[in-house]
Short mmCIF file of C-alpha atoms and ligand atoms in Angstrom, two decimals:
data_model
loop_
_atom_site.label_atom_id
_atom_site.label_comp_id
_atom_site.label_asym_id
_atom_site.label_seq_id
_atom_site.Cartn_x
_atom_site.Cartn_y
_atom_site.Cartn_z
CA MET A 209 107.21 143.58 76.19
CA LYS A 210 106.78 143.52 80.08
CA ARG A 211 102.80 143.63 79.97
CA LEU A 212 103.19 140.64 77.38
CA VAL A 213 105.06 138.62 80.00
CA VAL A 214 102.81 139.36 82.60
CA ALA A 215 99.76 138.22 80.43
CA THR A 216 101.66 135.33 79.51
CA VAL A 217 102.37 134.43 83.13
CA ALA A 218 98.53 134.89 83.71
CA LEU A 219 97.66 132.61 80.95
CA LEU A 220 100.09 129.94 82.33
CA VAL A 221 98.80 130.11 85.87
CA ALA A 222 95.16 130.04 84.42
CA ALA A 223 95.88 126.94 82.46
CA SER A 224 97.57 125.12 85.13
CA CYS A 225 94.67 125.95 87.81
CA SER A 226 92.28 124.50 85.32
CA GLY A 227 94.29 121.81 84.69
CA GLY A 228 94.76 121.51 88.34
CA SER A 229 91.33 122.05 89.69
CA GLU A 230 89.83 118.70 87.99
CA SER A 231 91.96 117.19 90.68
CA GLY A 232 91.68 119.76 93.35
CA THR A 233 95.36 120.86 93.33
CA THR A 234 96.39 123.65 95.03
CA SER A 235 98.40 126.56 93.97
CA THR A 236 101.11 125.80 96.36
CA ALA A 237 101.64 122.42 94.97
CA ILE A 238 102.24 124.10 91.34
CA GLY A 239 104.50 126.48 92.88
CA ALA A 240 106.48 124.03 94.85
CA THR A 241 106.81 122.11 91.64
CA THR A 242 107.69 125.04 89.26
CA SER A 243 110.76 126.03 91.48
CA THR A 244 112.31 122.57 91.22
CA VAL A 245 112.05 121.98 87.65
CA PRO A 246 115.61 120.88 86.90
CA GLY A 247 117.38 123.12 84.37
CA ALA A 248 114.54 125.67 84.66
CA THR A 249 116.09 127.84 81.93
CA THR A 250 115.94 125.07 79.51
CA SER A 251 112.53 124.54 80.06
CA THR A 252 109.52 126.45 79.34
CA PRO A 253 107.72 127.80 82.63
CA PRO A 254 108.34 130.04 84.06
CA THR A 255 111.65 131.83 82.99
CA THR A 256 110.99 131.71 79.19
CA SER A 257 106.98 132.42 79.31
CA THR A 258 107.41 134.43 76.03
CA THR A 259 108.30 131.15 74.27
CA VAL A 260 105.40 129.28 75.90
CA ALA A 261 102.99 132.15 74.52
CA ALA A 262 104.54 130.98 71.05
CA LEU A 263 103.78 127.47 71.53
CA GLU A 264 100.32 125.99 70.40
CA PRO A 265 99.07 124.34 72.62
CA THR A 266 100.23 125.90 75.93
CA TYR A 267 102.15 123.39 78.02
CA VAL A 268 101.56 123.11 81.86
CA ILE A 269 103.43 122.00 84.78
CA GLY A 270 101.73 118.77 86.09
CA ALA A 271 100.51 119.20 89.65
CA ALA A 272 102.50 117.35 92.47
CA GLY A 273 99.62 116.26 94.25
CA ILE A 274 96.43 114.74 93.30
CA GLY A 275 94.32 117.21 95.65
CA ASP A 276 93.83 114.82 98.75
CA ASP A 277 93.63 117.08 101.72
CA TYR A 278 94.58 114.42 104.15
CA TYR A 279 97.76 113.68 102.09
CA PRO A 280 98.59 116.48 99.82
CA ALA A 281 101.86 115.15 98.45
CA LEU A 282 100.19 111.77 97.54
CA GLY A 283 99.07 111.23 93.67
CA ASN A 284 99.77 113.79 90.71
CA GLY A 285 97.84 115.68 88.67
CA GLY A 286 98.18 116.08 84.66
CA TYR A 287 98.12 112.35 83.57
CA ASP A 288 96.26 108.83 84.51
CA VAL A 289 98.37 105.68 84.38
CA GLU A 290 97.01 102.49 82.50
CA HIS A 291 99.70 99.93 83.43
CA TYR A 292 102.65 99.51 85.33
CA ARG A 293 105.17 96.97 84.47
CA LEU A 294 107.64 96.32 86.97
CA ASP A 295 110.69 94.08 86.59
CA LEU A 296 112.69 93.18 89.84
CA ALA A 297 115.59 91.30 90.46
CA TYR A 298 116.09 90.17 94.02
CA GLN A 299 119.60 89.02 95.21
CA ARG A 300 120.40 87.16 98.65
CA ASP A 301 121.91 90.14 100.13
CA GLY A 302 118.53 91.94 100.45
CA SER A 303 119.52 94.23 97.19
CA VAL A 304 117.00 94.88 94.34
CA ALA A 305 117.69 95.92 90.63
CA ALA A 306 114.51 97.09 89.19
CA SER A 307 112.99 98.40 86.08
CA ALA A 308 109.69 100.29 85.97
CA MET A 309 107.50 100.72 82.75
CA VAL A 310 104.80 103.10 83.47
CA ARG A 311 102.20 103.82 80.68
CA ALA A 312 99.93 106.52 81.00
CA THR A 313 97.92 109.18 79.38
CA ALA A 314 98.41 112.87 79.37
CA LEU A 315 95.24 114.68 80.68
CA ASP A 316 96.78 118.32 79.99
CA ASP A 317 99.64 119.63 77.53
CA LEU A 318 102.32 118.83 79.69
CA ALA A 319 105.80 120.53 80.21
CA SER A 320 106.41 118.40 83.00
CA PHE A 321 104.98 115.96 85.21
CA ASN A 322 105.55 114.12 88.66
CA LEU A 323 105.69 110.52 89.91
CA ASP A 324 105.65 109.77 93.70
CA PHE A 325 108.95 107.95 94.82
CA ILE A 326 111.23 107.55 97.75
CA GLY A 327 114.66 106.24 98.06
CA TRP A 328 116.38 104.13 95.67
CA ASP A 329 119.21 105.25 93.25
CA ILE A 330 117.96 105.94 89.65
CA ASP A 331 120.25 105.02 86.79
CA ARG A 332 118.03 106.23 84.12
CA LEU A 333 115.18 107.67 82.95
CA ASN A 334 113.38 107.74 79.42
CA VAL A 335 110.19 109.03 78.31
CA ASN A 336 108.97 107.51 75.17
CA GLY A 337 112.67 106.28 74.61
CA THR A 338 114.29 109.09 74.97
CA PRO A 339 116.63 110.05 78.11
CA THR A 340 114.91 112.59 80.08
CA LEU A 341 115.93 114.88 83.03
CA PHE A 342 114.46 114.67 86.31
CA ASP A 343 114.60 116.18 89.64
CA ARG A 344 113.72 114.53 93.18
CA TYR A 345 112.64 116.50 96.47
CA ASP A 346 110.41 115.27 99.08
CA GLY A 347 109.19 112.06 97.60
CA GLU A 348 108.42 113.94 94.22
CA LEU A 349 110.11 112.86 91.18
CA VAL A 350 109.75 115.48 88.64
CA VAL A 351 110.27 114.84 85.01
CA ALA A 352 111.07 117.78 82.65
CA PRO A 353 111.24 119.03 80.17
CA VAL A 354 108.40 117.29 78.19
CA GLU A 355 106.20 118.26 75.51
CA LEU A 356 103.35 116.06 75.59
CA ALA A 357 99.63 116.90 74.27
CA SER A 358 96.42 116.04 76.08
CA GLY A 359 95.50 112.61 74.99
CA ASP A 360 99.25 111.58 74.07
CA VAL A 361 99.87 107.94 75.51
CA PHE A 362 103.74 108.04 76.81
CA ALA A 363 105.68 105.53 78.56
CA VAL A 364 108.20 106.32 81.28
CA GLU A 365 111.07 103.82 81.72
CA ILE A 366 113.00 103.80 85.20
CA ASP A 367 115.79 101.73 86.11
CA TYR A 368 116.65 101.68 89.59
CA ARG A 369 118.30 99.89 92.43
CA GLY A 370 118.72 99.71 96.36
CA THR A 371 117.81 98.08 99.08
CA PRO A 372 114.30 98.02 100.11
CA ALA A 373 113.55 98.81 103.63
CA PRO A 374 110.10 100.21 105.33
CA ALA A 375 109.46 103.80 104.77
CA VAL A 376 108.38 106.63 107.16
CA SER A 377 104.17 106.95 106.92
CA ALA A 378 102.13 109.96 107.22
CA SER A 379 99.51 107.93 108.94
CA MET A 380 100.85 105.81 111.76
CA PRO A 381 103.88 105.61 113.61
CA PHE A 382 105.29 102.34 111.95
CA GLY A 383 107.39 102.21 108.89
CA ILE A 384 105.48 100.39 106.00
CA GLY A 385 106.30 99.22 102.43
CA TRP A 386 108.98 96.84 101.43
CA SER A 387 109.68 94.63 104.87
CA SER A 388 111.65 91.40 105.72
CA GLY A 389 110.92 88.89 108.13
CA PRO A 390 112.84 86.35 110.43
CA GLU A 391 113.72 83.86 107.63
CA GLY A 392 114.57 86.52 105.31
CA GLU A 393 111.21 86.74 103.64
CA GLN A 394 110.48 89.69 101.83
CA PHE A 395 106.87 91.40 101.67
CA VAL A 396 105.05 94.76 100.83
CA VAL A 397 102.58 96.05 102.92
CA ALA A 398 102.00 99.71 101.60
CA GLU A 399 98.64 101.20 102.70
CA PRO A 400 98.27 104.13 102.36
CA ASP A 401 101.37 106.08 101.28
CA ALA A 402 104.20 103.35 100.77
CA ALA A 403 103.71 102.41 96.95
CA ARG A 404 106.00 105.23 96.17
CA SER A 405 108.84 103.66 98.37
CA TRP A 406 109.21 100.59 96.07
CA PHE A 407 108.15 101.68 92.45
CA PRO A 408 107.64 105.27 91.02
CA SER A 409 104.00 105.66 90.75
CA ASN A 410 100.97 107.95 90.83
CA ASP A 411 100.54 106.84 94.46
CA HIS A 412 96.73 107.54 95.06
CA PRO A 413 93.71 105.14 94.64
CA LEU A 414 92.12 107.57 92.31
CA ASP A 415 94.40 106.80 89.80
CA LYS A 416 94.06 102.81 89.20
CA ALA A 417 96.10 100.87 86.59
CA THR A 418 96.79 97.18 85.50
CA PHE A 419 99.98 95.57 86.73
CA THR A 420 102.74 93.08 85.51
CA ILE A 421 105.08 92.46 87.95
CA ALA A 422 108.14 89.95 87.26
CA VAL A 423 110.16 88.89 90.02
CA THR A 424 113.90 87.17 89.36
CA VAL A 425 114.98 85.51 92.59
CA PRO A 426 117.84 83.10 93.42
CA ASP A 427 116.80 79.33 92.37
CA GLY A 428 115.01 77.73 95.28
CA PHE A 429 113.45 81.06 95.98
CA THR A 430 109.39 81.48 95.14
CA ALA A 431 108.26 85.00 94.49
CA ALA A 432 104.21 85.77 94.33
CA ALA A 433 102.64 89.09 93.58
CA ASN A 434 98.90 90.18 92.79
CA GLY A 435 96.81 88.49 90.33
CA GLU A 436 97.64 85.33 88.18
CA LEU A 437 100.84 83.52 87.79
CA ILE A 438 101.73 83.93 84.23
CA GLY A 439 105.01 82.40 83.68
CA VAL A 440 107.92 80.78 85.18
CA ALA A 441 111.30 81.19 83.66
CA GLU A 442 114.54 79.31 84.77
CA ALA A 443 117.99 81.14 83.54
CA ASP A 444 121.69 80.85 85.10
CA GLY A 445 120.75 80.35 88.89
CA THR A 446 117.41 82.36 89.00
CA THR A 447 113.99 82.12 88.53
CA THR A 448 111.43 84.71 86.90
CA PHE A 449 107.86 84.50 88.45
CA GLN A 450 105.82 86.53 86.23
CA TRP A 451 102.28 87.98 87.47
CA SER A 452 99.57 89.46 85.93
CA MET A 453 96.89 91.86 87.60
CA ASP A 454 94.41 92.48 84.78
CA THR A 455 91.97 94.26 87.14
CA PRO A 456 92.53 98.16 87.61
CA MET A 457 94.52 98.09 91.11
CA ALA A 458 95.29 101.19 93.43
CA PRO A 459 99.08 101.51 93.79
CA TYR A 460 99.04 101.00 97.28
CA LEU A 461 97.58 97.25 97.05
CA ALA A 462 100.43 96.32 94.62
CA THR A 463 102.53 93.56 96.83
CA VAL A 464 105.49 91.34 96.24
CA VAL A 465 106.26 88.23 98.67
CA ILE A 466 109.50 86.28 98.11
CA GLY A 467 110.43 83.41 100.25
CA ASP A 468 113.21 80.71 100.10
CA ASP A 469 111.51 77.22 99.40
CA TRP A 470 108.03 78.85 99.87
CA ALA A 471 105.17 77.40 97.85
CA ILE A 472 102.24 78.46 95.97
CA VAL A 473 99.48 76.33 97.35
CA GLU A 474 96.15 75.78 95.63
CA ASP A 475 93.42 74.75 97.13
CA PRO A 476 91.22 72.71 94.98
CA VAL A 477 88.07 72.49 97.31
CA ALA A 478 87.80 75.78 98.42
CA SER A 479 88.35 76.90 94.73
CA ALA A 480 85.58 74.86 93.40
CA GLU A 481 83.22 75.98 96.46
CA ALA A 482 84.20 79.56 95.70
CA GLY A 483 84.31 79.61 91.83
CA VAL A 484 87.30 81.43 92.43
CA THR A 485 90.79 80.20 92.26
CA ILE A 486 92.24 80.06 95.74
CA ARG A 487 95.82 79.63 96.14
CA ASN A 488 98.02 80.64 99.45
CA VAL A 489 101.59 81.74 99.75
CA LEU A 490 103.05 79.69 102.48
CA PRO A 491 106.43 79.18 104.19
CA PRO A 492 107.50 75.39 104.15
CA ASP A 493 106.13 74.51 107.30
CA LEU A 494 102.58 75.95 106.72
CA ALA A 495 102.83 74.64 103.02
CA ASP A 496 103.11 71.07 104.75
CA THR A 497 100.32 71.63 107.11
CA PRO A 498 98.24 74.57 106.25
CA PRO A 499 96.26 76.16 109.10
CA ALA A 500 92.72 74.22 109.16
CA VAL A 501 90.92 77.50 108.90
CA LEU A 502 92.31 78.33 105.73
CA GLU A 503 90.07 76.05 104.28
CA THR A 504 86.85 78.13 105.11
CA THR A 505 87.79 80.70 102.81
CA GLY A 506 85.80 79.36 99.84
CA ARG A 507 82.64 79.27 102.27
CA MET A 508 83.53 82.76 103.29
CA ILE A 509 83.31 84.03 99.61
CA LYS A 510 80.21 82.36 99.14
CA VAL A 511 78.90 83.85 102.39
CA LEU A 512 80.16 87.40 101.50
CA GLU A 513 78.93 87.21 98.01
CA SER A 514 75.28 86.77 99.08
CA SER A 515 75.72 90.06 101.05
CA PHE A 516 77.82 92.01 98.75
CA GLY A 517 77.49 90.71 95.22
CA PRO A 518 79.91 88.60 93.13
CA PHE A 519 83.50 88.56 94.22
CA PRO A 520 85.35 91.05 92.41
CA PHE A 521 88.55 89.48 91.02
CA ASP A 522 89.26 86.12 89.28
CA GLU A 523 91.67 84.74 92.20
CA TYR A 524 92.41 85.02 95.91
CA GLY A 525 94.87 83.88 98.61
CA ILE A 526 97.07 84.99 101.62
CA ALA A 527 100.69 85.16 102.05
CA VAL A 528 101.80 84.12 105.59
CA VAL A 529 104.82 86.09 106.56
CA GLY A 530 106.73 86.33 109.81
CA GLY A 531 107.37 89.16 112.15
CA PHE A 532 104.36 91.05 111.21
CA PRO A 533 101.85 91.49 113.72
CA ALA A 534 98.98 92.78 111.42
CA ALA A 535 97.33 91.80 107.91
CA LEU A 536 96.88 93.74 104.61
CA GLU A 537 94.15 93.23 102.01
CA ASN A 538 96.68 93.42 99.21
CA GLN A 539 94.56 92.87 95.89
CA THR A 540 93.88 89.18 95.36
CA LEU A 541 96.85 88.28 97.61
CA SER A 542 96.35 89.32 101.40
CA VAL A 543 99.24 89.66 103.47
CA PHE A 544 99.19 87.93 106.99
CA GLY A 545 101.48 88.07 109.82
CA ARG A 546 101.96 84.97 111.44
CA PRO A 547 100.73 86.17 114.78
CA MET A 548 97.56 86.60 113.21
CA VAL A 549 97.53 83.33 111.48
CA GLU A 550 98.42 81.67 115.14
CA ALA A 551 95.53 83.67 116.88
CA PRO A 552 92.26 82.21 118.07
CA TYR A 553 90.57 85.21 116.03
CA PHE A 554 92.56 84.23 113.03
CA GLU A 555 88.90 83.42 111.60
CA TYR A 556 87.70 86.98 111.67
CA VAL A 557 91.04 88.54 110.44
CA LEU A 558 90.50 85.96 107.41
CA VAL A 559 87.21 87.42 106.76
CA HIS A 560 88.02 91.10 107.34
CA GLU A 561 90.73 90.94 104.53
CA LEU A 562 88.57 89.18 102.37
CA ALA A 563 85.61 91.62 102.70
CA HIS A 564 88.15 94.49 101.78
CA GLN A 565 88.54 93.00 98.22
CA TRP A 566 85.20 94.21 97.71
CA PHE A 567 85.23 97.50 99.94
CA GLY A 568 88.74 99.08 99.62
CA ASP A 569 90.32 96.99 96.69
CA SER A 570 87.60 96.90 94.18
CA VAL A 571 85.52 99.97 95.51
CA SER A 572 88.41 102.36 96.89
CA VAL A 573 88.29 105.33 98.62
CA GLY A 574 88.41 108.61 96.42
CA ARG A 575 90.17 110.25 99.36
CA TRP A 576 92.03 108.89 102.41
CA GLY A 577 89.77 110.52 105.04
CA ASP A 578 86.85 108.40 104.04
CA ILE A 579 88.68 105.40 105.20
CA TRP A 580 85.85 104.08 107.24
CA LEU A 581 84.41 103.05 104.01
CA ASN A 582 87.25 100.11 104.15
CA GLU A 583 87.48 99.44 107.55
CA GLY A 584 84.09 99.97 108.91
CA PHE A 585 82.71 97.63 106.10
CA ALA A 586 85.51 94.97 106.53
CA THR A 587 84.63 94.84 110.22
CA PHE A 588 80.96 94.73 109.35
CA ALA A 589 82.02 91.46 107.58
CA GLU A 590 83.06 89.96 110.61
CA LEU A 591 79.64 90.78 112.51
CA LEU A 592 77.93 88.99 109.47
CA TRP A 593 80.29 86.11 110.17
CA ILE A 594 79.30 85.84 113.60
CA GLU A 595 75.80 86.08 112.62
CA GLU A 596 76.21 83.30 109.93
CA GLN A 597 78.27 80.78 112.27
CA TYR A 598 76.23 81.56 115.51
CA GLY A 599 73.11 83.12 114.58
CA SER A 600 71.34 86.69 115.14
CA GLY A 601 71.55 86.56 118.98
CA ALA A 602 75.36 86.24 118.91
CA TYR A 603 75.59 89.07 116.26
CA ARG A 604 73.67 91.39 118.74
CA GLU A 605 75.76 90.26 121.75
CA GLU A 606 78.92 90.98 119.85
CA ILE A 607 77.72 94.60 118.69
CA ALA A 608 76.50 95.39 122.39
CA ASN A 609 79.96 94.15 123.66
CA ARG A 610 81.61 96.65 121.16
CA ILE A 611 79.43 99.42 121.30
CA GLU A 612 80.29 99.43 125.25
CA ALA A 613 84.06 99.44 124.31
CA ALA A 614 83.67 102.07 122.05
CA ARG A 615 81.86 104.23 124.75
CA VAL A 616 84.33 103.41 127.31
CA GLY A 617 87.06 103.88 124.93
CA GLY A 618 85.73 107.74 123.80
CA TYR A 619 85.79 106.98 120.14
CA GLY A 620 85.58 109.89 118.06
CA PRO A 621 83.54 110.30 115.02
CA PRO A 622 84.71 107.72 112.34
CA ALA A 623 84.16 110.19 109.51
CA THR A 624 87.25 112.31 110.37
CA PRO A 625 90.24 110.15 111.74
CA PRO A 626 93.30 112.10 112.61
CA PRO A 627 95.80 112.03 109.27
CA ASN A 628 98.55 110.96 111.65
CA ASP A 629 96.32 108.14 113.29
CA LEU A 630 94.27 107.26 110.08
CA PHE A 631 93.62 103.48 111.13
CA ASN A 632 92.54 104.22 114.62
CA SER A 633 90.07 102.23 116.25
CA SER A 634 86.83 104.44 115.43
CA VAL A 635 87.21 104.03 111.91
CA TYR A 636 86.91 100.13 112.17
CA GLN A 637 84.64 99.92 115.17
CA ARG A 638 82.50 103.05 114.76
CA GLY A 639 82.49 102.48 111.04
CA SER A 640 80.98 99.10 111.31
CA PHE A 641 78.27 100.60 113.60
CA VAL A 642 77.25 102.92 110.82
CA LEU A 643 76.29 99.82 108.85
CA VAL A 644 74.72 97.99 111.84
CA ALA A 645 72.46 101.22 112.30
CA LEU A 646 71.58 101.66 108.69
CA ARG A 647 70.60 97.96 108.67
CA ASP A 648 68.29 98.21 111.90
CA GLU A 649 66.97 101.70 110.44
CA VAL A 650 66.17 100.39 106.77
CA GLY A 651 65.61 96.50 106.99
CA ASP A 652 67.53 93.95 105.43
CA GLU A 653 66.11 94.08 101.86
CA ALA A 654 66.84 97.87 101.43
CA PHE A 655 70.24 97.41 103.27
CA PHE A 656 71.75 94.60 101.53
CA ASP A 657 70.57 96.04 98.23
CA THR A 658 72.47 99.02 99.31
CA LEU A 659 75.66 97.23 99.93
CA ARG A 660 75.63 95.39 96.57
CA THR A 661 74.26 98.52 94.41
CA TYR A 662 77.53 100.29 95.81
CA ALA A 663 79.66 97.42 95.27
CA GLN A 664 78.63 96.93 91.91
CA GLN A 665 78.14 100.85 90.97
CA PHE A 666 81.84 101.84 92.12
CA ALA A 667 83.44 98.65 91.16
CA ASN A 668 87.22 99.15 89.66
CA GLY A 669 86.85 102.56 90.72
CA ASN A 670 86.54 105.06 93.46
CA ALA A 671 83.65 106.29 96.25
CA THR A 672 83.36 108.79 98.61
CA THR A 673 80.98 108.87 102.01
CA GLU A 674 78.51 111.05 99.91
CA ASP A 675 78.22 108.52 97.13
CA PHE A 676 77.50 105.78 99.99
CA ILE A 677 75.16 107.85 101.25
CA ALA A 678 73.31 108.49 98.08
CA VAL A 679 72.92 104.84 97.30
CA ALA A 680 71.55 104.23 100.82
CA GLU A 681 68.87 107.00 100.73
CA ALA A 682 67.71 105.83 97.09
CA LYS A 683 67.45 102.31 98.31
CA ALA A 684 65.72 103.26 101.62
CA GLY A 685 63.39 105.80 99.32
CA ARG A 686 63.70 108.38 102.20
CA ASN A 687 66.15 110.55 103.93
CA VAL A 688 68.42 108.39 106.27
CA ASP A 689 70.78 111.27 107.35
CA GLU A 690 70.06 110.52 111.14
CA VAL A 691 71.80 107.56 110.92
CA PHE A 692 74.82 109.13 109.53
CA ASP A 693 74.49 112.34 111.78
CA VAL A 694 74.65 110.09 115.11
CA TRP A 695 77.16 107.00 114.16
CA LEU A 696 79.18 108.71 111.61
CA TYR A 697 79.67 112.26 112.32
CA GLY A 698 78.52 112.54 116.05
CA GLN A 699 81.27 113.14 118.70
CA GLN A 700 80.15 110.51 121.08
CA VAL A 701 78.76 106.83 120.83
CA PRO A 702 74.98 107.02 121.47
CA ALA A 703 74.25 105.55 124.85
N1 LIG B 884 94.02 97.81 106.09
C1 LIG B 884 94.52 97.00 107.07
C2 LIG B 884 93.46 96.20 107.83
O1 LIG B 884 92.86 95.37 107.10
C3 LIG B 884 95.38 97.71 108.42
C4 LIG B 884 96.40 98.54 107.52
C5 LIG B 884 96.69 99.88 106.88
C6 LIG B 884 97.73 97.99 107.73
N2 LIG B 884 98.01 100.03 106.55
C7 LIG B 884 98.52 98.96 106.88
C8 LIG B 884 98.24 96.89 107.89
C9 LIG B 884 100.04 98.67 106.72
C10 LIG B 884 99.63 96.64 107.85
C11 LIG B 884 100.86 97.40 107.29
O2 LIG B 884 93.04 96.44 108.90
ZN1 ZN B 885 90.82 96.32 107.41
#
């Protein structure tokens, strides 16, 4: 009897490891999940492991992390999400009543699985229509017991409510996630780890999904989200705006923007120029008089398309919110703080966030440590815009100035930013110098072919530094390690 139990536990662990190793999960994560499965005596592993042995197939515990060495708690193992449907009812007092439907495919025979979720009160959780037990700890929502066979498509429905607020991030000293501005506007900026602060998710870019986001607001308010506005419905004092994002999206790029008397302003001139629907989400004063620079969005798309290939989505625009001194490239709807829009360098932030639609949103990092693949590329787009506007002399001069600043600033290698300072200046500046140096090394033809091939090959998916280097090498037709050794991995900025 004793021997049987030992053998069964070994089998269980082996099964867990083989499931987890696909996503690089550690045994620590599995152990942590096991100990917190609610009602462990009634669920299968590990206390009733003899029962597990009797089951065919053997059910395993879904891992609590997807295997990202920078942020091990992000994402989960054992399933792949296809679609999120979020219904959010926003009230004037700032509270939100929400319902999330997560449709996923099991990648293992699952006795339990995790979602990432921080805060809020959960009223109800169903799996395939059946009320199911759950437990919560440290940003993990553990759903068990379940019996899902590998390949099963399942739907998790979660009703939850609360008053959303920014959450602590592992990556920076600021709260991120659901935020509010001085005029009561609401907006979500969640990169890299705050999707889980506003909806239960597999919060890692490795698991992209399509989204439907329906936001109900008091009459007179406007609500926007990613993608296309597919419906506006009015009912007893409220309006529901339904948005659809049909191209797979990393959860951290999902957003909602809500404002009193705000407008969704289409720009027919820019749309015609770009061949992409351009619509911006603006507060009343800017809707009346949009910032003049915004009109260049159409031309920016054309210019970036000539370097990166076709714009990856069907629409684009920005939302301008108060009290936010930054900008974030949410898929098809970047969020800009007013200070950025009013700054003399607005044009460069505009082209930067636009470039992220290719590099960051369509091609997303496979691990957060590779963030230079987002920020270095978007910063390089600023240089391309300078070159386009003012010529190659201005491009060279700007690069020389930025390299000097990076040298004086002692920027370390962009390949390995500190996890608690992920968006440091090096990933932006030195990240862009990697591309400048590669372009100088291989010439424009091979270089832009590299960018376009990389954008196309990994579109709607994920890439790593190794993936990019492999494309660069193939297009150069020779080894280009020197460029990466010096600019990406080198401790110091070269003299
Ligand atoms: N990706 C943003 C940029 O384009 C920077 C950023 C990362 C950010 N996380 C954020 C901005 C959260 C606002 C909030 O540079
Ligand atoms: Zn950026």
